[in-house]
Coordinates of C-alpha atoms and ligand atoms in Angstrom, one line a residue:
M26 CA -5.3 -97.8 20.9
K27 CA -2.9 -95.2 22.4
S28 CA -2.4 -92.9 20.0
L29 CA -6.1 -92.8 19.0
S30 CA -7.0 -92.3 22.4
Y31 CA -6.3 -88.9 21.5
L32 CA -9.4 -88.6 19.9
N33 CA -11.6 -88.8 22.7
K34 CA -11.8 -85.6 23.4
Y35 CA -14.0 -85.2 20.0
F36 CA -15.8 -87.7 20.6
L37 CA -16.0 -85.7 24.1
K38 CA -17.2 -82.5 22.3
Y39 CA -20.0 -84.7 19.9
K40 CA -21.3 -86.9 22.5
W41 CA -24.3 -86.1 22.1
R42 CA -24.8 -86.8 18.4
F43 CA -22.8 -89.7 18.9
L44 CA -25.2 -91.1 21.6
L45 CA -28.0 -90.2 19.0
G46 CA -26.1 -92.3 16.8
V47 CA -26.0 -95.0 19.0
L48 CA -29.5 -94.6 20.0
F49 CA -30.4 -95.3 15.9
I50 CA -27.9 -98.4 15.3
I51 CA -30.3 -99.7 18.8
A52 CA -33.3 -98.9 16.3
T53 CA -32.1 -99.8 13.3
N54 CA -31.2 -103.3 14.3
I55 CA -34.5 -103.9 16.6
F56 CA -36.5 -103.6 13.6
T57 CA -33.2 -105.9 11.3
A58 CA -33.3 -108.3 13.9
Q59 CA -37.5 -108.5 14.0
M60 CA -37.9 -109.1 10.4
P61 CA -37.0 -112.5 10.2
V62 CA -39.7 -113.3 12.7
I63 CA -42.2 -111.7 10.8
I64 CA -41.4 -114.2 7.7
G65 CA -40.8 -117.1 10.3
D66 CA -44.2 -116.6 11.6
G67 CA -46.5 -115.8 8.7
V68 CA -44.8 -119.1 6.5
D69 CA -45.9 -121.1 10.2
E70 CA -49.5 -119.2 9.6
L71 CA -49.8 -119.9 6.4
S72 CA -48.9 -123.2 6.3
H73 CA -51.7 -123.6 9.0
L74 CA -54.2 -122.9 6.5
F75 CA -53.2 -125.6 4.5
D76 CA -52.9 -128.0 6.7
D77 CA -56.2 -126.7 9.3
S78 CA -59.1 -127.0 7.1
N79 CA -59.9 -129.8 3.5
E80 CA -60.9 -126.8 1.8
L81 CA -58.4 -123.3 1.1
D82 CA -59.5 -120.4 2.3
K83 CA -58.2 -118.3 -0.9
D84 CA -59.7 -115.1 0.7
K85 CA -58.3 -115.7 3.8
L86 CA -54.7 -116.8 2.7
I87 CA -54.9 -113.7 0.2
R88 CA -55.1 -111.6 3.3
S89 CA -52.8 -113.0 5.3
A90 CA -49.6 -113.1 2.6
A91 CA -50.9 -109.2 1.8
W92 CA -50.3 -108.7 6.0
V93 CA -47.5 -110.7 6.4
G94 CA -45.9 -108.6 3.0
G95 CA -46.9 -105.1 4.2
L96 CA -45.6 -105.8 7.8
Y97 CA -42.2 -106.9 6.6
F98 CA -43.0 -103.8 3.6
L99 CA -43.0 -101.7 7.1
F100 CA -40.5 -102.9 9.3
A101 CA -37.9 -102.5 6.0
F102 CA -38.7 -99.5 5.4
I103 CA -38.3 -98.2 9.7
K104 CA -34.7 -100.0 9.3
G105 CA -34.0 -98.1 6.3
F106 CA -34.9 -94.2 7.8
F107 CA -33.2 -95.3 11.0
L108 CA -30.2 -96.7 9.0
F109 CA -30.5 -93.2 7.3
L110 CA -30.3 -91.3 10.5
T111 CA -27.6 -93.6 11.7
R112 CA -25.1 -92.2 8.7
Q113 CA -26.4 -88.7 9.2
T114 CA -25.9 -88.6 12.4
I115 CA -22.2 -90.8 13.7
I116 CA -20.4 -90.3 9.6
I117 CA -21.0 -86.7 10.0
M118 CA -19.6 -86.7 13.4
S119 CA -17.1 -88.3 11.5
R120 CA -16.5 -85.3 8.9
L121 CA -16.8 -82.8 11.8
I122 CA -14.0 -84.7 13.5
E123 CA -12.1 -84.2 10.7
Y124 CA -12.8 -80.6 10.2
D125 CA -11.4 -79.8 13.5
L126 CA -8.1 -82.4 13.6
K127 CA -7.3 -80.8 9.8
N128 CA -7.9 -77.1 11.7
E129 CA -5.3 -78.1 14.6
V130 CA -3.2 -79.9 12.8
Y131 CA -3.0 -76.9 11.2
A132 CA -2.4 -74.6 13.6
Q133 CA 0.0 -76.6 15.2
Y134 CA 1.8 -76.1 11.7
Q135 CA 1.7 -72.6 11.8
K136 CA 3.2 -72.4 15.2
L137 CA 6.3 -74.7 14.1
S138 CA 9.4 -72.9 13.8
A139 CA 12.0 -72.6 11.1
S140 CA 13.9 -75.7 12.4
F141 CA 10.7 -77.6 12.4
Y142 CA 10.5 -77.3 8.7
K143 CA 13.8 -78.0 8.3
K144 CA 13.9 -81.3 9.8
N145 CA 10.7 -82.2 7.9
N146 CA 9.8 -82.2 4.3
T147 CA 6.6 -80.8 3.0
G148 CA 5.7 -84.0 1.4
D149 CA 5.0 -85.6 4.9
L150 CA 3.9 -83.2 6.2
M151 CA 1.5 -82.9 4.0
N152 CA 0.9 -86.8 4.2
R153 CA -0.2 -86.1 7.7
I154 CA -2.2 -83.4 7.3
S155 CA -4.5 -85.1 4.4
E156 CA -4.0 -88.8 4.2
D157 CA -3.3 -89.7 7.7
V158 CA -6.1 -87.3 8.5
S159 CA -8.6 -88.8 6.6
K160 CA -7.3 -92.4 7.4
V161 CA -8.6 -91.3 11.1
R162 CA -11.8 -90.3 9.5
M163 CA -12.4 -93.9 8.5
Y164 CA -11.8 -94.7 12.4
L165 CA -13.9 -92.1 13.5
G166 CA -16.9 -92.6 11.1
P167 CA -17.1 -96.6 9.5
A168 CA -14.9 -98.1 12.1
V169 CA -17.1 -97.0 15.0
M170 CA -20.5 -97.3 13.3
Y171 CA -19.8 -101.0 12.1
T172 CA -18.5 -101.8 15.9
V173 CA -21.4 -100.7 17.3
N174 CA -23.6 -101.6 14.9
L175 CA -22.3 -105.3 15.0
L176 CA -22.5 -105.5 18.7
F177 CA -25.8 -104.6 18.8
L178 CA -27.1 -107.1 15.7
F179 CA -25.4 -109.7 17.4
V180 CA -26.8 -109.4 20.8
F181 CA -30.8 -109.0 19.5
V182 CA -29.8 -111.7 16.7
I183 CA -28.5 -113.7 19.8
W184 CA -31.4 -113.3 21.7
Q185 CA -34.4 -114.1 19.1
M186 CA -32.1 -117.3 18.1
L187 CA -31.9 -119.0 22.3
S188 CA -35.4 -117.5 22.2
V189 CA -36.5 -120.1 19.5
S190 CA -33.8 -122.7 21.3
W191 CA -30.2 -123.2 22.1
E192 CA -29.0 -126.3 20.9
L193 CA -30.2 -125.1 17.4
T194 CA -28.3 -121.9 18.0
L195 CA -25.0 -123.8 19.0
Y196 CA -25.3 -125.8 16.5
V197 CA -25.9 -122.6 13.6
F198 CA -22.4 -121.2 14.8
S199 CA -20.1 -124.1 15.5
P200 CA -18.9 -122.7 12.4
L201 CA -18.5 -119.4 14.0
P202 CA -14.6 -120.3 15.2
I203 CA -13.2 -121.5 12.4
M204 CA -14.9 -118.4 10.2
S205 CA -13.2 -116.0 12.6
V206 CA -9.5 -117.2 12.8
L207 CA -9.8 -117.7 8.8
I208 CA -11.1 -113.9 8.2
Y209 CA -8.1 -112.7 10.5
F210 CA -5.5 -114.0 8.4
V211 CA -7.4 -113.2 5.2
S212 CA -7.8 -110.1 5.9
R213 CA -4.2 -109.5 7.4
M214 CA -2.9 -111.0 3.9
I215 CA -5.0 -108.7 2.1
N216 CA -4.1 -105.6 4.6
K217 CA -0.3 -106.3 3.9
R218 CA -1.0 -106.4 -0.2
S219 CA -3.3 -103.4 -0.1
E220 CA -0.3 -101.9 2.0
Q221 CA 1.9 -103.0 -0.9
V222 CA -0.1 -101.7 -3.3
Q223 CA -0.3 -98.2 -1.8
I224 CA 3.5 -97.5 -2.0
Q225 CA 3.9 -99.2 -5.0
Q226 CA 0.8 -96.3 -6.3
S227 CA 2.4 -93.2 -4.1
A228 CA 5.9 -94.5 -5.6
L229 CA 4.2 -94.1 -9.1
S230 CA 2.9 -91.2 -8.4
T231 CA 6.0 -89.1 -7.3
M232 CA 7.7 -90.8 -10.6
A233 CA 4.9 -88.9 -12.4
Q234 CA 4.9 -85.7 -10.8
E235 CA 8.7 -85.4 -10.8
A236 CA 8.6 -85.8 -14.9
F237 CA 5.9 -83.2 -15.5
S238 CA 7.7 -81.1 -13.0
G239 CA 10.8 -81.3 -14.5
I240 CA 9.4 -81.8 -18.3
R241 CA 12.1 -78.9 -19.6
V242 CA 14.7 -80.8 -18.0
L243 CA 13.6 -84.0 -19.6
K244 CA 12.4 -82.5 -22.8
A245 CA 15.8 -80.6 -22.9
Y246 CA 18.4 -83.8 -21.9
H247 CA 16.6 -86.0 -24.6
R248 CA 15.6 -88.2 -21.4
E249 CA 11.6 -89.1 -22.4
N250 CA 12.4 -93.0 -23.6
L251 CA 14.4 -92.9 -20.7
F252 CA 12.2 -92.2 -18.1
S253 CA 9.2 -93.8 -19.7
D254 CA 11.0 -96.9 -19.6
E255 CA 10.9 -96.5 -15.6
F256 CA 8.0 -95.4 -15.7
D257 CA 7.1 -98.5 -17.7
R258 CA 8.9 -101.1 -14.7
A259 CA 7.5 -98.8 -12.0
S260 CA 3.9 -99.8 -13.3
E261 CA 4.2 -103.1 -14.1
S262 CA 5.4 -103.9 -10.5
Y263 CA 2.0 -101.9 -9.4
K264 CA 0.1 -104.2 -11.9
E265 CA 1.7 -107.3 -10.1
K266 CA 1.2 -106.2 -6.8
T267 CA -2.7 -105.6 -7.9
L268 CA -3.2 -108.8 -8.9
R269 CA -2.2 -110.8 -6.4
Q270 CA -4.2 -108.5 -3.5
V271 CA -7.6 -109.4 -6.2
K272 CA -6.4 -113.1 -5.9
V273 CA -6.7 -113.1 -1.9
E274 CA -9.8 -110.9 -2.5
A275 CA -11.6 -113.1 -5.0
L276 CA -10.8 -116.4 -2.3
F277 CA -12.2 -114.1 0.4
M278 CA -16.0 -114.2 -0.5
P279 CA -16.0 -118.0 -1.2
T280 CA -14.9 -119.1 1.3
I281 CA -17.2 -117.2 3.4
I282 CA -20.1 -118.2 1.6
V283 CA -18.9 -121.8 1.9
L284 CA -18.9 -121.5 5.5
I285 CA -22.0 -119.8 5.9
G286 CA -23.8 -122.4 3.9
I287 CA -22.4 -125.2 6.2
S288 CA -24.2 -122.8 8.7
T289 CA -27.6 -123.0 6.9
I290 CA -27.0 -126.8 6.2
L291 CA -26.6 -127.2 9.5
A292 CA -29.9 -125.1 10.7
V293 CA -32.1 -126.7 7.9
Y294 CA -30.6 -130.5 9.5
I295 CA -30.7 -130.0 13.0
G296 CA -34.1 -128.0 12.3
G297 CA -35.6 -130.2 10.4
L298 CA -35.2 -133.2 12.6
K299 CA -36.5 -131.2 15.7
A300 CA -39.7 -129.7 13.5
M301 CA -40.3 -133.5 13.4
D302 CA -40.4 -133.8 17.0
G303 CA -42.5 -130.8 16.8
E304 CA -39.8 -128.9 19.1
I305 CA -39.8 -126.1 16.6
T306 CA -41.8 -124.7 13.6
V307 CA -41.0 -124.5 10.2
G308 CA -41.2 -120.6 9.9
Q309 CA -38.5 -120.6 12.7
I310 CA -36.2 -122.5 10.8
L311 CA -36.6 -120.5 7.9
A312 CA -36.0 -117.5 10.4
F313 CA -32.8 -119.4 11.5
V314 CA -31.8 -119.2 7.5
M315 CA -32.3 -115.2 7.6
Y316 CA -30.4 -114.9 10.5
I317 CA -27.1 -116.3 9.4
N318 CA -27.2 -114.1 6.7
L319 CA -27.9 -111.1 8.6
L320 CA -24.7 -111.9 10.5
T321 CA -22.7 -112.9 7.4
W322 CA -21.9 -109.3 6.1
P323 CA -21.4 -107.5 9.1
F324 CA -19.0 -110.2 10.5
A325 CA -17.0 -110.5 6.9
S326 CA -16.4 -106.8 7.5
L327 CA -14.5 -107.3 10.4
G328 CA -11.4 -107.6 9.3
W329 CA -12.2 -104.7 7.2
V330 CA -12.9 -102.6 10.6
T331 CA -10.0 -104.4 12.6
S332 CA -7.2 -103.1 9.5
I333 CA -9.2 -99.6 9.1
V334 CA -8.9 -99.6 13.1
Q335 CA -5.3 -100.2 12.8
R336 CA -4.1 -98.0 10.1
A337 CA -6.1 -95.4 11.6
E338 CA -4.2 -96.1 14.9
A339 CA -0.6 -95.4 12.5
S340 CA -1.6 -92.8 11.4
Q341 CA -3.0 -90.7 14.3
K342 CA 0.2 -92.2 16.1
R343 CA 2.1 -89.5 13.1
I344 CA 0.0 -86.9 13.7
N345 CA 0.7 -87.0 17.6
E346 CA 3.8 -86.7 17.0
F347 CA 3.5 -83.5 15.4
L348 CA 0.7 -82.3 17.6
M349 CA 3.2 -82.9 20.8
E350 CA 6.3 -80.9 19.2
E351 CA 6.8 -77.9 20.6
P352 CA 8.1 -74.6 18.9
E353 CA 11.8 -74.0 19.8
I354 CA 10.6 -70.4 19.3
S355 CA 7.5 -68.8 20.7
N356 CA 5.8 -65.4 21.9
P357 CA 7.0 -64.9 25.3
S358 CA 5.1 -61.7 25.8
T359 CA 2.3 -59.5 24.2
S360 CA 3.1 -56.2 25.5
L361 CA 2.8 -53.4 23.5
L362 CA 5.9 -52.7 21.4
D363 CA 7.3 -49.1 20.4
L364 CA 9.9 -50.4 18.3
Q365 CA 13.0 -48.4 17.7
G366 CA 15.1 -49.8 15.1
E367 CA 18.3 -50.5 17.6
I368 CA 20.2 -53.7 16.2
E369 CA 23.0 -54.9 18.5
F370 CA 24.7 -58.6 18.2
K371 CA 26.6 -59.2 21.4
N372 CA 29.2 -62.3 20.5
V373 CA 26.3 -64.1 18.8
S374 CA 27.5 -67.9 17.6
F375 CA 25.2 -69.7 16.0
T376 CA 25.1 -73.6 14.8
Y377 CA 22.7 -75.4 12.8
P378 CA 21.9 -77.9 14.7
E379 CA 21.1 -80.8 11.8
S380 CA 24.2 -80.2 9.5
G381 CA 26.6 -79.1 13.4
I382 CA 27.2 -76.6 11.0
Q383 CA 29.0 -73.0 12.4
A384 CA 27.8 -70.7 10.7
L385 CA 28.8 -67.8 13.0
N386 CA 31.4 -67.6 15.3
S387 CA 31.2 -64.5 17.9
V388 CA 29.5 -61.9 16.0
S389 CA 29.4 -58.3 17.4
F390 CA 28.1 -54.7 15.7
K391 CA 25.7 -52.9 16.3
V392 CA 23.2 -50.7 14.2
N393 CA 21.4 -47.6 15.7
P394 CA 17.8 -46.5 14.8
G395 CA 17.7 -45.3 10.9
E396 CA 21.0 -46.4 10.5
T397 CA 22.1 -48.8 7.3
L398 CA 24.1 -52.0 8.0
A399 CA 26.0 -53.9 5.3
I400 CA 27.2 -57.0 5.1
I401 CA 29.3 -58.7 2.8
G402 CA 31.1 -62.0 2.3
R403 CA 31.6 -64.7 -0.1
T404 CA 29.0 -67.1 -0.4
G405 CA 29.0 -69.5 2.9
S406 CA 30.3 -67.1 4.7
G407 CA 27.1 -66.4 7.4
K408 CA 25.1 -63.6 6.1
S409 CA 21.6 -65.7 5.3
T410 CA 22.5 -66.9 8.9
I411 CA 22.4 -62.7 10.3
T412 CA 19.3 -61.9 8.6
N413 CA 17.4 -65.4 10.0
L414 CA 18.5 -64.4 13.5
V415 CA 17.1 -60.9 12.9
C416 CA 14.3 -62.1 11.9
R417 CA 14.6 -64.5 14.4
L418 CA 13.7 -67.9 12.6
F419 CA 16.3 -69.5 14.7
D420 CA 17.8 -68.3 18.2
P421 CA 21.4 -67.9 18.8
S422 CA 23.3 -70.9 20.3
S423 CA 25.2 -68.9 22.2
G424 CA 25.4 -65.0 23.0
K425 CA 22.7 -62.3 22.6
I426 CA 20.5 -60.0 20.2
L427 CA 19.5 -56.6 21.8
I428 CA 16.5 -54.7 20.1
D429 CA 16.3 -51.3 21.9
G430 CA 18.9 -52.8 24.5
K431 CA 16.5 -55.6 25.0
D432 CA 16.7 -58.8 24.5
L433 CA 15.0 -60.5 21.8
K434 CA 14.0 -63.5 23.3
N435 CA 11.7 -61.2 25.2
I436 CA 9.9 -59.4 23.2
N437 CA 6.8 -59.7 21.2
L438 CA 7.8 -62.0 18.3
D439 CA 4.0 -61.1 16.6
A440 CA 4.7 -57.2 16.7
Y441 CA 8.3 -57.5 15.9
R442 CA 7.9 -59.6 12.7
K443 CA 4.9 -56.6 12.2
E444 CA 8.2 -54.1 12.1
I445 CA 10.2 -56.2 10.1
G446 CA 10.4 -55.9 6.3
Y447 CA 12.4 -58.7 5.2
V448 CA 13.5 -59.5 1.7
P449 CA 14.6 -63.8 1.9
Q450 CA 17.4 -63.9 -0.8
E451 CA 15.3 -66.9 -2.4
V452 CA 11.9 -64.9 -3.6
F453 CA 8.6 -66.9 -3.4
L454 CA 5.5 -65.6 -4.5
F455 CA 2.2 -66.3 -4.3
S456 CA 0.1 -67.6 -7.9
D457 CA -1.6 -64.9 -7.6
S458 CA -1.9 -61.4 -9.1
I459 CA 1.1 -59.1 -8.6
K460 CA -1.0 -57.0 -6.7
E461 CA -1.9 -59.6 -4.1
N462 CA 1.9 -60.6 -3.9
I463 CA 2.4 -57.0 -3.1
A464 CA -0.1 -56.3 -1.2
F465 CA 0.4 -59.6 1.4
G466 CA 2.6 -57.2 3.7
L467 CA -0.4 -55.2 4.1
D468 CA -2.6 -56.1 7.2
G469 CA -6.0 -55.4 6.2
E470 CA -7.6 -53.6 3.4
N471 CA -5.6 -53.5 -0.2
D472 CA -4.5 -49.9 -1.0
M473 CA -4.0 -49.8 -4.4
E474 CA -2.1 -46.0 -3.8
A475 CA 0.3 -47.9 -1.8
I476 CA 0.4 -51.1 -4.1
E477 CA 1.6 -48.4 -6.6
D478 CA 3.7 -46.2 -4.5
A479 CA 5.7 -49.5 -3.1
A480 CA 5.8 -51.1 -6.7
K481 CA 7.8 -47.2 -7.9
K482 CA 9.7 -47.1 -5.1
A483 CA 11.0 -50.7 -5.6
D484 CA 11.6 -49.5 -9.6
L485 CA 9.2 -52.1 -11.1
F486 CA 6.1 -49.8 -11.8
T487 CA 6.9 -49.7 -15.8
N488 CA 7.1 -53.4 -15.7
I489 CA 4.0 -54.1 -14.0
V490 CA 2.4 -51.4 -16.1
S491 CA 2.8 -52.8 -19.6
F492 CA 1.7 -56.0 -18.9
Q493 CA -1.5 -56.7 -20.2
H494 CA -3.2 -56.7 -17.3
G495 CA -1.6 -54.7 -15.2
F496 CA -1.2 -54.8 -11.6
D497 CA -3.6 -57.9 -12.0
T498 CA -1.2 -60.0 -14.3
I499 CA -1.8 -63.4 -12.5
L500 CA 2.3 -65.0 -11.4
G501 CA 2.9 -68.8 -11.1
E502 CA 1.7 -72.0 -12.4
R503 CA -1.8 -70.7 -14.8
G504 CA 0.1 -67.3 -15.2
I505 CA 3.1 -65.6 -16.3
T506 CA 7.0 -65.7 -14.7
L507 CA 8.8 -62.7 -14.0
S508 CA 12.3 -63.0 -14.6
G509 CA 14.9 -62.8 -11.9
G510 CA 15.0 -59.4 -10.9
Q511 CA 11.8 -58.7 -11.4
K512 CA 11.0 -61.1 -8.8
Q513 CA 13.5 -59.5 -6.0
R514 CA 11.9 -56.4 -7.4
L515 CA 8.8 -57.7 -6.2
S516 CA 9.9 -58.5 -3.3
I517 CA 11.4 -55.9 -2.1
A518 CA 8.1 -54.2 -3.3
R519 CA 6.2 -56.8 -0.7
A520 CA 8.5 -55.5 2.2
I521 CA 8.5 -51.8 2.2
I522 CA 5.0 -51.7 1.4
K523 CA 4.4 -52.4 4.9
N524 CA 6.6 -49.3 6.3
P525 CA 8.3 -51.7 9.1
K526 CA 10.9 -50.3 10.8
I527 CA 13.4 -52.5 10.4
L528 CA 14.3 -53.2 6.8
V529 CA 16.1 -56.6 6.3
F530 CA 17.7 -57.1 2.3
D531 CA 19.4 -60.5 2.2
D532 CA 21.0 -60.7 -1.2
C533 CA 17.8 -59.1 -2.7
L534 CA 19.5 -57.2 -6.1
S535 CA 21.6 -60.2 -6.8
A536 CA 19.8 -60.4 -10.2
V537 CA 19.4 -56.9 -11.5
D538 CA 22.0 -55.0 -13.0
T539 CA 24.1 -52.6 -11.1
E540 CA 22.7 -49.8 -11.9
T541 CA 18.8 -50.8 -11.3
E542 CA 20.2 -51.6 -8.1
E543 CA 21.6 -48.5 -7.4
N544 CA 18.3 -46.6 -8.8
I545 CA 16.3 -48.6 -6.2
L546 CA 19.0 -48.2 -3.0
R547 CA 18.1 -44.1 -4.1
S548 CA 14.7 -44.0 -4.3
L549 CA 14.7 -46.5 -1.1
K550 CA 16.8 -43.5 0.3
D551 CA 14.8 -41.1 1.6
D552 CA 12.5 -43.9 2.6
M553 CA 15.1 -45.3 4.9
G554 CA 15.9 -42.5 6.4
A555 CA 13.8 -43.6 9.3
K556 CA 14.4 -47.2 9.1
T557 CA 17.2 -49.1 10.3
T558 CA 18.5 -51.8 7.5
L559 CA 19.9 -54.6 6.7
I560 CA 22.0 -54.8 2.9
I561 CA 23.2 -57.4 2.4
S562 CA 25.7 -58.1 -1.0
H563 CA 28.3 -59.1 -2.7
R564 CA 28.6 -56.1 -4.5
V565 CA 30.9 -53.1 -3.3
S566 CA 28.5 -50.9 -5.3
S567 CA 25.9 -51.2 -3.5
V568 CA 27.7 -51.6 0.5
K569 CA 29.2 -48.6 -0.2
N570 CA 26.8 -45.7 0.6
A571 CA 25.8 -47.7 4.4
D572 CA 26.5 -46.2 7.6
K573 CA 28.5 -49.0 8.5
I574 CA 30.3 -52.3 6.5
L575 CA 30.6 -55.7 8.0
V576 CA 33.2 -58.1 6.2
L577 CA 32.0 -61.5 7.3
D578 CA 34.5 -64.7 6.7
N579 CA 33.9 -67.7 7.6
G580 CA 31.6 -67.0 10.2
S581 CA 34.0 -63.8 11.6
V582 CA 33.4 -60.5 11.5
V583 CA 36.9 -59.8 9.8
E584 CA 36.7 -55.9 9.5
S585 CA 34.4 -53.4 10.2
G586 CA 33.7 -50.0 9.5
S587 CA 32.3 -47.1 6.7
H588 CA 33.8 -47.7 3.6
D589 CA 36.2 -45.0 3.7
E590 CA 37.6 -46.4 6.6
L591 CA 37.3 -50.1 4.9
Y592 CA 39.5 -48.6 2.0
N593 CA 42.2 -47.4 3.8
Q594 CA 43.2 -50.4 5.9
N595 CA 44.2 -52.4 2.7
G596 CA 42.5 -55.8 4.1
N597 CA 39.6 -57.6 2.3
Y598 CA 37.5 -54.7 1.7
R599 CA 39.6 -52.8 -0.1
Q600 CA 40.5 -55.9 -2.4
L601 CA 37.1 -56.8 -3.0
Y602 CA 36.1 -53.0 -4.3
D603 CA 39.3 -53.2 -6.8
K604 CA 38.3 -56.4 -8.0
Q605 CA 34.5 -55.2 -8.6
L606 CA 36.0 -52.1 -9.9
L607 CA 38.5 -53.9 -12.1
E608 CA 35.7 -56.0 -13.9
N609 CA 33.4 -52.9 -14.1
Q610 CA 36.0 -50.7 -16.3
K611 CA 35.8 -53.9 -18.6
Ligands
ADP713 P1 25.8 -66.8 3.3 O1 24.3 -65.9 3.2 O2 26.8 -66.1 3.5 O3 26.0 -67.4 1.9 P2 24.8 -68.4 5.0 O4 24.4 -67.7 6.3 O5 23.4 -69.0 4.0 O6 25.7 -68.0 4.3 O7 25.2 -70.2 5.8 C1 26.6 -70.4 6.3 C2 26.4 -71.4 6.7 O8 25.5 -72.1 7.1 C3 27.2 -72.2 5.3 O9 28.3 -73.0 5.7 C4 26.0 -73.2 4.8 O10 26.2 -74.9 4.2 C5 25.3 -73.6 6.5 N1 24.0 -73.6 6.1 C6 23.1 -72.4 6.0 N2 21.8 -72.7 6.2 C7 21.8 -73.6 6.6 C8 21.1 -74.8 7.0 N3 19.2 -74.5 7.0 N4 21.1 -76.3 7.7 C9 22.6 -76.3 8.2 N5 23.5 -75.7 7.3 C10 22.8 -74.1 6.6
MG714 MG1 22.7 -66.1 1.8

């Protein structure tokens, strides 16, 4: 129960609602426990009518019966009403807490840094915010409600039973220990089996999901049969596991009923003996039998409630793991930022913590405000890592990054990121309209003029207007798919629309031809004037106009300077240049 205590703050938040719910539960059970008494007394009264006189007073009999029936109905109605109110308070409380908890987890997810997302897969993140929170909800709602209910029902019923005969009460409850033990073991068995069913079920759905998302590959390789065989097998195993579970469940109720039967027999037999001695009445025996039945279901569900609590405990533990995680990168300041756009790396090294790969090794460079720095190098040489560091998705392992001469670690991160237009190497587009995808970079109102302007600068405008729905064209699963180059240009439009002080292009023109690339770079040129720009590319053509070029190899800067300088150095850059020139001339 340690993990679940985290939720106490929510119980505290909704304490009035909760207390009201408990009051309703108490009210419900007062009426529930009273109902057998009505029947018992009624039966006694009616039987007196039969004993008392030789001749039966029919009117009186009918009146008595109607009175008993009416009273019973009234109590049942009131009980039902309070039951309704109980659910309206406790279950609603659990839903409210579920909502709060989901928001809390989501807010935490947003705070956590990129390295957290590297460590944990998306499925896991999704599970904890949906499945796990739902399981916790079952504890907050039903489990709490049933437990409190059982508690009060038990107290009230025992009270009534003891007031009739403590001896009979003891007899009737004698099967209880056996029942408890049995419920415990059977529920455990059911839990175990249902867990296996659940695991198999999620395996099955993962499998199906993979098949559907990879359907094109599946078909192209003509692997449908292989896959459906596999699915059959998994499905068969699911069936077997479910049947095993059903078998135990099927045993559960009959066993309970047998035990209840024993209690009932004891109540009738022992009660009958006592009635003959005149210690109790027939009506009271009847009330006892009704009490036994009243307690049956809440008792039988005790195992179920325990399993809910256990599952909730496990789920909350998983949720807590994420909630307790400290974001590695947090915003250190809220002060205003007047960014000029100077970027300086001072002996920056970076090692990816998970893989231990050293991606950067003592990299130093400086870009003045408004300058363009190009970084060129083979795949895996650390180019993207530099952009990640500039955007502060990670912090350097050693060395310093200075922005306008100040350590990036001390700068207001939110304000800083607002000033950065980052085009990642892998484009991500939302399943939304083109317009919204571009405007994603904007704060506040969508400005159609700005959107069109950004599209023009990214050399995408003519493409977009040729679509039937233009800027309202929907992308993604239910819409059209853009080509690789179009996606990259859209991503660029998204970055430049916010008019940032620093632009970071991570190899984002790889899928467009050289000519288009030059178009874009040229049209951005006037725009870039006031912006510090980082261009990453493996094409010499796109870097040669930069103010400064870094050649990266295996995490180290091997050459740096302007195009002319590097060309004359006759090193790596020159080699690359000559090779690409040759290819272009072919
Ligand atoms: P480039 O962009 O120049 O192709 P990267 O900066 O992406 O190179 O990668 C540099 C090195 O860091 C590579 O060896 C790569 O395998 C490694 N690397 C990149 N990203 C990660 C990551 N998220 N986790 C672990 N290693 C990484
Ligand atoms: Mg890269």
